[in-house]
PDB file of C-alpha atoms in Angstrom:
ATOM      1  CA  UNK A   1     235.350-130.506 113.438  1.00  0.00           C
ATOM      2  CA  UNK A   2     234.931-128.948 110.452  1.00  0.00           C
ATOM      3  CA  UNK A   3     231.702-128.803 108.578  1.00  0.00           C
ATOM      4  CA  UNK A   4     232.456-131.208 105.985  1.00  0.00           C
ATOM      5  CA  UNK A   5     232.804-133.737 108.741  1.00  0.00           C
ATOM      6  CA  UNK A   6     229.593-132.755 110.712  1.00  0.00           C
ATOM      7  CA  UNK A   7     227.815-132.674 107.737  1.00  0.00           C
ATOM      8  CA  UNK A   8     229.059-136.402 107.149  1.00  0.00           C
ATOM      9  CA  UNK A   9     228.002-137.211 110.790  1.00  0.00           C
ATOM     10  CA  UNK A  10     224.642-135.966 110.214  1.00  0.00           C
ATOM     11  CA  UNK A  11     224.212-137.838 107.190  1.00  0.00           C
ATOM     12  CA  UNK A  12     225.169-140.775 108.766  1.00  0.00           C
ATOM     13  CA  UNK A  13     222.444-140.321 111.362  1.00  0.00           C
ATOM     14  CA  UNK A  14     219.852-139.308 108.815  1.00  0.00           C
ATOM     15  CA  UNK A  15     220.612-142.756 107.305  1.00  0.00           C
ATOM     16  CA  UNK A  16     220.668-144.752 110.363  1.00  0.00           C
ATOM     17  CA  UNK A  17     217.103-143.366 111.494  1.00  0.00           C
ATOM     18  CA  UNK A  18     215.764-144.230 108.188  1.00  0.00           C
ATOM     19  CA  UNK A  19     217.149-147.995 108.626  1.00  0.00           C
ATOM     20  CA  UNK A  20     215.595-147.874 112.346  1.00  0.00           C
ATOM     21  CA  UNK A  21     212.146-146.435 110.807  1.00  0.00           C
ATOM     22  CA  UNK A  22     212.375-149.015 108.322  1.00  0.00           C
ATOM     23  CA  UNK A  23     213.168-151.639 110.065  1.00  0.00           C
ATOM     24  CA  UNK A  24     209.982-150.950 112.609  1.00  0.00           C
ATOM     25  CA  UNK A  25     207.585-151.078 110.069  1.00  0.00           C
ATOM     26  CA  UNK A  26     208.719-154.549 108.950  1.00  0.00           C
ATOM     27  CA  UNK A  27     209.420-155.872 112.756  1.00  0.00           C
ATOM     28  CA  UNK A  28     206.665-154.256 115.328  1.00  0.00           C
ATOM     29  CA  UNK A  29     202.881-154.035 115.054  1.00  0.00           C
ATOM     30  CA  UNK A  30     200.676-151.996 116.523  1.00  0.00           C
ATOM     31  CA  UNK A  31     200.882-148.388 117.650  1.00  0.00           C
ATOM     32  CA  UNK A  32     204.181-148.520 119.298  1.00  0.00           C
ATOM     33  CA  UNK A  33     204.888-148.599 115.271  1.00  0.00           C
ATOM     34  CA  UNK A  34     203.647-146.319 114.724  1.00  0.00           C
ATOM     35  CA  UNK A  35     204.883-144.086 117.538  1.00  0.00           C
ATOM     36  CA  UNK A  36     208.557-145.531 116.708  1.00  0.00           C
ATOM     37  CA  UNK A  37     208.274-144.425 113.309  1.00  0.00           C
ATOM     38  CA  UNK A  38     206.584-140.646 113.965  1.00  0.00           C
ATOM     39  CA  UNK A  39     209.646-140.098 116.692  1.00  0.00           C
ATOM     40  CA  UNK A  40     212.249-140.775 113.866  1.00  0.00           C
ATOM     41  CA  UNK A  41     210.280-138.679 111.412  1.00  0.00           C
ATOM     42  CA  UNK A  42     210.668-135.704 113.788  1.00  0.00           C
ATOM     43  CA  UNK A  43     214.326-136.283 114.440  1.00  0.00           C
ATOM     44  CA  UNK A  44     215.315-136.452 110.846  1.00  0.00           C
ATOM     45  CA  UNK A  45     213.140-133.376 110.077  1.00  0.00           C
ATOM     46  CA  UNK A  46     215.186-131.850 113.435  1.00  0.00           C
ATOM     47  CA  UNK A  47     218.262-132.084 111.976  1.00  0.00           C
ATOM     48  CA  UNK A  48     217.636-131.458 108.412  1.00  0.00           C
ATOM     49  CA  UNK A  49     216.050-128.027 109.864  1.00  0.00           C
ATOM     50  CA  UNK A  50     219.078-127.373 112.050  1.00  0.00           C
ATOM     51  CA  UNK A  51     222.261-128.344 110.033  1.00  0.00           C
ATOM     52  CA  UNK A  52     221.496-128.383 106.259  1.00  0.00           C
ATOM     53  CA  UNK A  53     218.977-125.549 106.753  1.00  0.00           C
ATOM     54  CA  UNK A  54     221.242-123.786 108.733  1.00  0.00           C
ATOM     55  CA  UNK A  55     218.763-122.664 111.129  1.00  0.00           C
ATOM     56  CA  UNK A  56     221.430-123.528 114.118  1.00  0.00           C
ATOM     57  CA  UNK A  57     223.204-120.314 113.200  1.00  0.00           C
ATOM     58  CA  UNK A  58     220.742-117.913 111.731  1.00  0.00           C
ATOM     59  CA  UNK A  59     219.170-114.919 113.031  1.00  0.00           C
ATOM     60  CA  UNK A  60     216.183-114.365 115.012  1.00  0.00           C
ATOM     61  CA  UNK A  61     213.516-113.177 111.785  1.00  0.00           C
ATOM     62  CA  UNK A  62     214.668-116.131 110.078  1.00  0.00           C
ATOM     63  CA  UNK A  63     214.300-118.464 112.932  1.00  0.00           C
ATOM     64  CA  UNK A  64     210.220-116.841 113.647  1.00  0.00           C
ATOM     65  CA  UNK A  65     209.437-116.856 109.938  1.00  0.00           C
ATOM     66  CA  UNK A  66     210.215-120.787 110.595  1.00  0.00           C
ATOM     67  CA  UNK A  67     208.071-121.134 113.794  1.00  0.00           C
ATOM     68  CA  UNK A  68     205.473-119.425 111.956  1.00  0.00           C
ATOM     69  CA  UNK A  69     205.842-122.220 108.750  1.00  0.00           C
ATOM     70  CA  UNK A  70     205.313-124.574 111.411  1.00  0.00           C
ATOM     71  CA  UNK A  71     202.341-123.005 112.772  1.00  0.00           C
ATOM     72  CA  UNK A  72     200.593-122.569 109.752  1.00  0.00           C
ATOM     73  CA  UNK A  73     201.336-126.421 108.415  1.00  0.00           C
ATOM     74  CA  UNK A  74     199.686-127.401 111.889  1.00  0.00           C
ATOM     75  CA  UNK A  75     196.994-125.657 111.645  1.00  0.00           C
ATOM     76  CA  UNK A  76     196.096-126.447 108.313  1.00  0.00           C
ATOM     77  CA  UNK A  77     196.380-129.988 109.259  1.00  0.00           C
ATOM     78  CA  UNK A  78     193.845-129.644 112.413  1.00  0.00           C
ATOM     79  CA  UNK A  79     191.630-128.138 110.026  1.00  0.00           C
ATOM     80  CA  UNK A  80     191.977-130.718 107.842  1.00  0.00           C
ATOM     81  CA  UNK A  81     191.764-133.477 109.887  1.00  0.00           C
ATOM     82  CA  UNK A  82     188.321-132.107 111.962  1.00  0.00           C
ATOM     83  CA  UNK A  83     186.340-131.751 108.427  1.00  0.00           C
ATOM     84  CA  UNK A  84     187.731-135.070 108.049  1.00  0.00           C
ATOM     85  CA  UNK A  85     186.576-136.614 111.571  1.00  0.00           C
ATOM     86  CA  UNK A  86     183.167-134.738 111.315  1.00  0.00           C
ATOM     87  CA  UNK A  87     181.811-136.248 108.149  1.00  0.00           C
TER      88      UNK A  87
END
């Protein structure tokens, strides 16, 4: 396939776990919701990281500078979230 067509395939998915997202918020309650919801988050992010920002085919620095964006973002958000919880 060319990359015109996997890019359409992607797209495709992107939109289709945006109507499943979507579609548990309005249907389910509760905290399989929310699960539901945080799992299709992390697969849209997943393959907007791996085909649009070409991280599937780039080199090793590029791919630990990433690693290391996500490492810092979770961190800040642990800190975040314990001054939060202890006040």
């Amino acid at each position: 396939m060319n990359s015109w067509t996997v890019s359409f395939v992607v797209w495709g998915a992107l939109l289709l776990l945006l109507a499943a997202s979507t579609a548990t918020a309005v249907l389910v309650a509760g905290p399989m919701a929310h699960a539901f919801s945080l799992a299709c988050a992390l697969a849209m992010a997943a393959l907007i990281v791996t085909w649009f920002m070409g991280l599937r085919t780039a080199d090793g620095l590029l791919r630990v500078f990433a690693l290391a964006a996500v490492f810092w973002l979770a961190l800040l958000i642990a800190l975040t979230l314990a001054d939060f919880l202890t006040r």
